[in-house]
Structures are given as C-alpha cells and as structure tokens.
Tab-separated table of C-alpha atoms in Angstrom:
chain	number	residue	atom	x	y	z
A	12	UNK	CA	-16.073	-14.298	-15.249
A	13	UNK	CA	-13.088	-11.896	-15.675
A	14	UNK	CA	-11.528	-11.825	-19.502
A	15	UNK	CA	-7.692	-10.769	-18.603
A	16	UNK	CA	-6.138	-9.393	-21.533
A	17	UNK	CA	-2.641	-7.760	-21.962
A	18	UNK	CA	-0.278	-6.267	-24.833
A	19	UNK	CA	3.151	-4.625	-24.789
A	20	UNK	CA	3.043	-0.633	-25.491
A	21	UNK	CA	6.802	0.755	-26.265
A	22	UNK	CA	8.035	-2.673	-24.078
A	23	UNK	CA	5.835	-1.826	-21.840
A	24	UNK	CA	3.358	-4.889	-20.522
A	25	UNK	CA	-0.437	-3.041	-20.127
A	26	UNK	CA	-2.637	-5.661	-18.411
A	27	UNK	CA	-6.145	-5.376	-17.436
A	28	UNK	CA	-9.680	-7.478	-16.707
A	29	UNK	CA	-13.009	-6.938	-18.553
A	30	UNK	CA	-16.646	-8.314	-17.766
A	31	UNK	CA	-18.480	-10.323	-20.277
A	32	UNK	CA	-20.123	-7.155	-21.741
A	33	UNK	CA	-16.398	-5.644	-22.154
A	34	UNK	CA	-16.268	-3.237	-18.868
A	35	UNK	CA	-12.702	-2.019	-17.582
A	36	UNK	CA	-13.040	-3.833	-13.876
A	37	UNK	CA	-9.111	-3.608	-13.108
A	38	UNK	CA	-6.288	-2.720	-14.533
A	39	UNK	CA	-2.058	-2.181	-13.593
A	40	UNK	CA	0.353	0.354	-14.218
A	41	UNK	CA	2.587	-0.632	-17.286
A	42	UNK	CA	5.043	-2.547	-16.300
A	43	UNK	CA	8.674	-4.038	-18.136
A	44	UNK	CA	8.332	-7.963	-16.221
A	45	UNK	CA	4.949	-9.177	-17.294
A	46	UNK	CA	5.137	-11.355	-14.610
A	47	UNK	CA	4.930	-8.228	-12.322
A	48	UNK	CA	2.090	-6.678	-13.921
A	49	UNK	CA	-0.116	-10.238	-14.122
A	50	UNK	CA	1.081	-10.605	-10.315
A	51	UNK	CA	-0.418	-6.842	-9.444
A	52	UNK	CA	-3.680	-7.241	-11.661
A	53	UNK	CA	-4.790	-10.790	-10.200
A	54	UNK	CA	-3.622	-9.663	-6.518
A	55	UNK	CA	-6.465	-6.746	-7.009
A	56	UNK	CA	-8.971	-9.653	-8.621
A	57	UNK	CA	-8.283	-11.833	-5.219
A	58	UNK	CA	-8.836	-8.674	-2.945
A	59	UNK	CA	-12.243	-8.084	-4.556
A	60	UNK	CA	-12.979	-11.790	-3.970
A	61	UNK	CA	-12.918	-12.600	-7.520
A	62	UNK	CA	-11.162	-16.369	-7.537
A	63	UNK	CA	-11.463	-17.337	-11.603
A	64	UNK	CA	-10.260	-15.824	-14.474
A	65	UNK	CA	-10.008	-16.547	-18.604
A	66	UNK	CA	-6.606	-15.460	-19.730
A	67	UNK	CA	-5.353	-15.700	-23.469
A	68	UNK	CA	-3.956	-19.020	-24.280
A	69	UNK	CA	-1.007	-17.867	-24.924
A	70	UNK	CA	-0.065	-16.566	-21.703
A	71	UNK	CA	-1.688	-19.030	-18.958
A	72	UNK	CA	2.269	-20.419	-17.816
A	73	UNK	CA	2.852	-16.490	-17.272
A	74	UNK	CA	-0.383	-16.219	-14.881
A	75	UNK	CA	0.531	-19.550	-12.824
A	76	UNK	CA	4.174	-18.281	-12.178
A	77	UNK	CA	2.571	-14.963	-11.243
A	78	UNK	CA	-0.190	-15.521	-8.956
A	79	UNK	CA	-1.414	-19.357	-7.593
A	80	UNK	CA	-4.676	-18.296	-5.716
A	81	UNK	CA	-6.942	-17.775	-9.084
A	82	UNK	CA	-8.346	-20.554	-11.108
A	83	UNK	CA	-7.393	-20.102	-14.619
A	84	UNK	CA	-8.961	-20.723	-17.700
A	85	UNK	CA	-7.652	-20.330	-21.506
A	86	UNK	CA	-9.623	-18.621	-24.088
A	87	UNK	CA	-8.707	-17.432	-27.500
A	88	UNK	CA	-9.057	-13.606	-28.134
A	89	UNK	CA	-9.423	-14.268	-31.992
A	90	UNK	CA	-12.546	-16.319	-30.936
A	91	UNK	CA	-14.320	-14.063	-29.256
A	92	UNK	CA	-17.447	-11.742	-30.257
A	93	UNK	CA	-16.745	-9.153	-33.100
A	94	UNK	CA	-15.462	-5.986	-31.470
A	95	UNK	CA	-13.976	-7.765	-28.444
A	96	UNK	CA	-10.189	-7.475	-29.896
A	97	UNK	CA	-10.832	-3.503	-31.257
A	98	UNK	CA	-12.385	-2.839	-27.287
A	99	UNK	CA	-9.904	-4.018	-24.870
A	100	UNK	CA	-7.257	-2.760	-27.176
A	101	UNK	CA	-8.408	0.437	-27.303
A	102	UNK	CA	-8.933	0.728	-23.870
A	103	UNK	CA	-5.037	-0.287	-23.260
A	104	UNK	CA	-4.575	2.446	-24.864
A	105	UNK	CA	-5.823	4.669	-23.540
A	106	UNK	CA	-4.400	3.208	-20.083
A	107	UNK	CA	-0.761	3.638	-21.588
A	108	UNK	CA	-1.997	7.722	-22.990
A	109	UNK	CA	-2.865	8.324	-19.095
A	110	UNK	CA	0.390	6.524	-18.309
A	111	UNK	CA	2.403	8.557	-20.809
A	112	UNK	CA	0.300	12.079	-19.804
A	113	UNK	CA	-1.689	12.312	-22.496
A	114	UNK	CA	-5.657	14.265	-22.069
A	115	UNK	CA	-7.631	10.824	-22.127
A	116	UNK	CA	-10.656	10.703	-20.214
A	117	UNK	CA	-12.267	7.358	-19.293
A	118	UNK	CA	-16.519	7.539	-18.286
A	119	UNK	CA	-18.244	5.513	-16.330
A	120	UNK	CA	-19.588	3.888	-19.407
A	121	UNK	CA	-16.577	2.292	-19.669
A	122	UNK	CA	-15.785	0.564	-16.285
A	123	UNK	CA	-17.256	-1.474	-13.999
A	124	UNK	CA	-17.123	-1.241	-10.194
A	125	UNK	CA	-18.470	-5.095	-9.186
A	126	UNK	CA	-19.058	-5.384	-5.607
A	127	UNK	CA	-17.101	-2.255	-4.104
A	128	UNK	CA	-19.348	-0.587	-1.499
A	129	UNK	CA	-21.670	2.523	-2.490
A	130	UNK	CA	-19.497	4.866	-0.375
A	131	UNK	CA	-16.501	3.384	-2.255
A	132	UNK	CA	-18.115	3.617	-6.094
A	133	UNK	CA	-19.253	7.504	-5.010
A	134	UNK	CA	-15.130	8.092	-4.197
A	135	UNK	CA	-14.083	6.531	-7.340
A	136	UNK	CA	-17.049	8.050	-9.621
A	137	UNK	CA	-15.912	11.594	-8.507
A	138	UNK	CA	-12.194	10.410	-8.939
A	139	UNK	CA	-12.654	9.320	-12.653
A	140	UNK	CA	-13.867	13.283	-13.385
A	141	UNK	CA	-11.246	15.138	-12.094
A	142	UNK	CA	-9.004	16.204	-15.475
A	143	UNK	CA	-5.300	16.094	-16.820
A	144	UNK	CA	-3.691	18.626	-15.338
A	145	UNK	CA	-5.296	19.607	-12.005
A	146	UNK	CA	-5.327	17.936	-8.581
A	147	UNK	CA	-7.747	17.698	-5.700
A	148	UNK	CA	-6.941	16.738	-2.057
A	149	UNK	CA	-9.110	14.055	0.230
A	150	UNK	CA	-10.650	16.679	1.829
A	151	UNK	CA	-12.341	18.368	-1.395
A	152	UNK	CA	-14.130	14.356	-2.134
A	153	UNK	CA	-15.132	14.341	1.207
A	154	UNK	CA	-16.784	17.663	1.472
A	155	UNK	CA	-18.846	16.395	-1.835
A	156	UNK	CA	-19.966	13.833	-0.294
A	157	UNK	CA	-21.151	15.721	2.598
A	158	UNK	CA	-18.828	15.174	5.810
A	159	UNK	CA	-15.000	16.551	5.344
A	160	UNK	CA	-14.576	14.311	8.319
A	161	UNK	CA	-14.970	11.602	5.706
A	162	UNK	CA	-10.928	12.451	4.311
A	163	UNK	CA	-9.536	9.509	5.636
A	164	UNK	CA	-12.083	7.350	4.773
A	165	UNK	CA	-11.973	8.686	1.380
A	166	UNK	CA	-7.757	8.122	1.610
A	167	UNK	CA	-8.548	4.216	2.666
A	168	UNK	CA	-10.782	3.576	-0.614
A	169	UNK	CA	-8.417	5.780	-3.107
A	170	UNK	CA	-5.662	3.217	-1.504
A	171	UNK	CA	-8.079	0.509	-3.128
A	172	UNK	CA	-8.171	1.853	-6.595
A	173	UNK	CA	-8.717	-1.620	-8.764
A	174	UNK	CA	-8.700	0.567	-11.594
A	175	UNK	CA	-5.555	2.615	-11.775
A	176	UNK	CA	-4.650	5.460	-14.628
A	177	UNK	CA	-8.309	4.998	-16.000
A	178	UNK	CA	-9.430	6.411	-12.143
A	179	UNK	CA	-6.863	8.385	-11.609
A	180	UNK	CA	-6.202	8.671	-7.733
A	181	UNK	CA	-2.630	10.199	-8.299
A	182	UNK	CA	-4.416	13.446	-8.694
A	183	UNK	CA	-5.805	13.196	-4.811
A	184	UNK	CA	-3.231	14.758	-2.554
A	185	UNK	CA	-3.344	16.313	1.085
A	186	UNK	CA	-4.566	19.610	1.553
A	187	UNK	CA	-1.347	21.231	1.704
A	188	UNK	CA	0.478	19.819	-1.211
A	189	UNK	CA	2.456	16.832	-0.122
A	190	UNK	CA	1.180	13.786	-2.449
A	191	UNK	CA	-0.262	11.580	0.337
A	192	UNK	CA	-0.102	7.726	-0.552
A	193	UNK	CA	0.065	5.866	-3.477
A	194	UNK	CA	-0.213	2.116	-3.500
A	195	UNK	CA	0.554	1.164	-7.282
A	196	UNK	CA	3.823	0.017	-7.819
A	197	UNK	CA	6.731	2.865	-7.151
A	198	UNK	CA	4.522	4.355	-4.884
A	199	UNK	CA	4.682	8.346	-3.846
A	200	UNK	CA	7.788	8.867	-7.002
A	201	UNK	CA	5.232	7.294	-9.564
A	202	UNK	CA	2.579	9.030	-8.363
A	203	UNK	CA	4.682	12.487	-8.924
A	204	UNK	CA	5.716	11.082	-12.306
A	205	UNK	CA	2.724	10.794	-13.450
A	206	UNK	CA	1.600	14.638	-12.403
A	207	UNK	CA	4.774	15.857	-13.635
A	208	UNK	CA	3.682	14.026	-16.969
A	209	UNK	CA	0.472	15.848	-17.247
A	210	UNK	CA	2.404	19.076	-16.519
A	211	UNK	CA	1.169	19.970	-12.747
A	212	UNK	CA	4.278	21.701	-11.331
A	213	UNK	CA	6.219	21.182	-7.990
A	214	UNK	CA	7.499	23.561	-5.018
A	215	UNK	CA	10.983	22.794	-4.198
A	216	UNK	CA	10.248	20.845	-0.953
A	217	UNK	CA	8.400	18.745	-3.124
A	218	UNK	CA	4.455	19.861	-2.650
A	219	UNK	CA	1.967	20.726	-5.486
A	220	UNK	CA	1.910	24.369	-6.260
A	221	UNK	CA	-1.525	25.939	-4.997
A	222	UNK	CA	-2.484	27.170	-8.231
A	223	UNK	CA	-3.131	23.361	-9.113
C-alpha cells in the first residue's frame, strides 16, 4: 500500500507516496493547483502498476477529481505510528530545498525503488549521487555501467524518474551541453530553472558551460 501525503510550502502543493516502513517511492514537482500535482503523482503510481492508494481524509474529493484509475482509501495522518507525521514532512522538505536550490542530498536509505528493473534502479542509484551544483551527461552513466552505447537507454529510464528533485535527473544532459529531455511538468525551462537555482551557469545559445 502507498501512504500519499501532501502539504503546501510558500503556496506551493509538495505531494509524494511512502511505503509502509516510510520510504520516498514517488514524488512531483511543487506545484500551485493541487489538483495538478495529485494528477502527476498518481499518473507515476499507475505507470508502475500500483492501482491503490491511502490518501489523508481530508483530501480524498481532491484525488477523485484528479486521477479515476486508483482505488482510494482514507486514512488519518494523526493516527498513524509515532514518527510518521515528523518523516514524510521532513522529507517534503527537503523535496521543496532541492526545488528551491538548496545543498540537500537524499540516500538510498531514504527511497524506495519497488519493481523498476535492475538496469533501471543502477541509473537512478548513480543519479541520486551526483551533487548541487554539477551536471553529468547520459553518456558518463552509461560508461559506469559499462557500455556508453547504453546513453539512450539510460535517457529512456531518466525519462521515468518516479522520484523527481529527490533523484535529480535535471542534472543529466547531452554531452555537449544542450539539456536533453525533461518530462516533469515545464519540461526543458524547468529543468534549466532548477540548474540555474543551484548556480550551474549557461552559454548564451543556451548549453551548460564545460566547466560544469
């Protein structure tokens, strides 16, 4: 079962689904329309197959007008274990501190990959580690996992990401600078807001600077 829990940040909706034992399993960009950012989180939950969900009671006519294909279930936050509230809170924020640019590093510890493939969890495992600040390109993950050939491959899972901001696939661009894809909401311009953010610098045609 997936526990979907959500809070504004600066009128900002941060939504995202935990295990039972409190693991980050998916997550959306912040978003103004909660209805948008329930809609993005449970169409990631019905890609990975996953068809019920617990959401907090008070949100469960929010979920229906957002996405029809998941069985829903209520559950009270305030009813659950001791440190369930103080854990998905603090994981939104540091979703919204990635969001906003801010050095905030998530470990594996902290998320959980469910069913993805093993090539898939290798991508996103090397993903998570690269830091604020710097960029790699598709061609760097795939050499590291033995095969450059692999880039597009590696492009097609990145594309996949059901854990945005906390593995942070904006910092994956082609080998000469341009940004590649980004299939979050606002696409290739949120994907350079967010490196702008954490201070990586642009040419004028719009390419990462090589010293990134």
């Amino acid at each position: 079962m997936v526990y979907i829990y959500l809070e504004k940040r600066d009128n900002l909706w941060i939504s995202a689904g935990f295990t039972r034992d409190l693991k980050l399993m998916c997550s959306s960009l912040p978003s103004p329309s909660i209805t948008r950012a329930l809609r993005s989180l449970l169409s990631t939950l019905y890609s990975r197959r996953i068809f019920a969900v617990k959401i907090p009671s008070a949100f469960t006519k929010e979920v229906r007008l957002a996405f029809e294909k998941i069985s829903i279930a209520k559950y009270l936050p305030s009813s659950m274990n001791g440190n369930f509230l103080s854990t998905v809170r603090r994981i939104l924020d540091k979703l919204y501190a990635v969001w906003k640019g801010s050095r905030t590093f998530f470990s594996e510890d902290e998320i959980s990959l469910g069913e993805v493939s093993d090539f898939a969890k290798r991508v996103l495992c090397l993903t998570i580690k690269i830091p604020r600040g710097f960029v790699t390109t598709y061609g760097d993950i795939a050499r590291l996992l033995g095969e450059k050939k692999y880039s597009r491959a590696v492009a097609n899972v990145l594309s996949e990401n059901p854990i945005p901001l906390a593995i942070p696939c904006h910092r994956v661009i082609y080998f000469d600078g341009r940004l590649g894809g980004y299939s979050a909401e606002g696409g290739i311009r949120t994907k350079k807001q967010l490196l702008e953010r954490e201070d990586v610098r642009f040419t004028l045609n719009g390419r990462v600077r090589k010293e990134y």
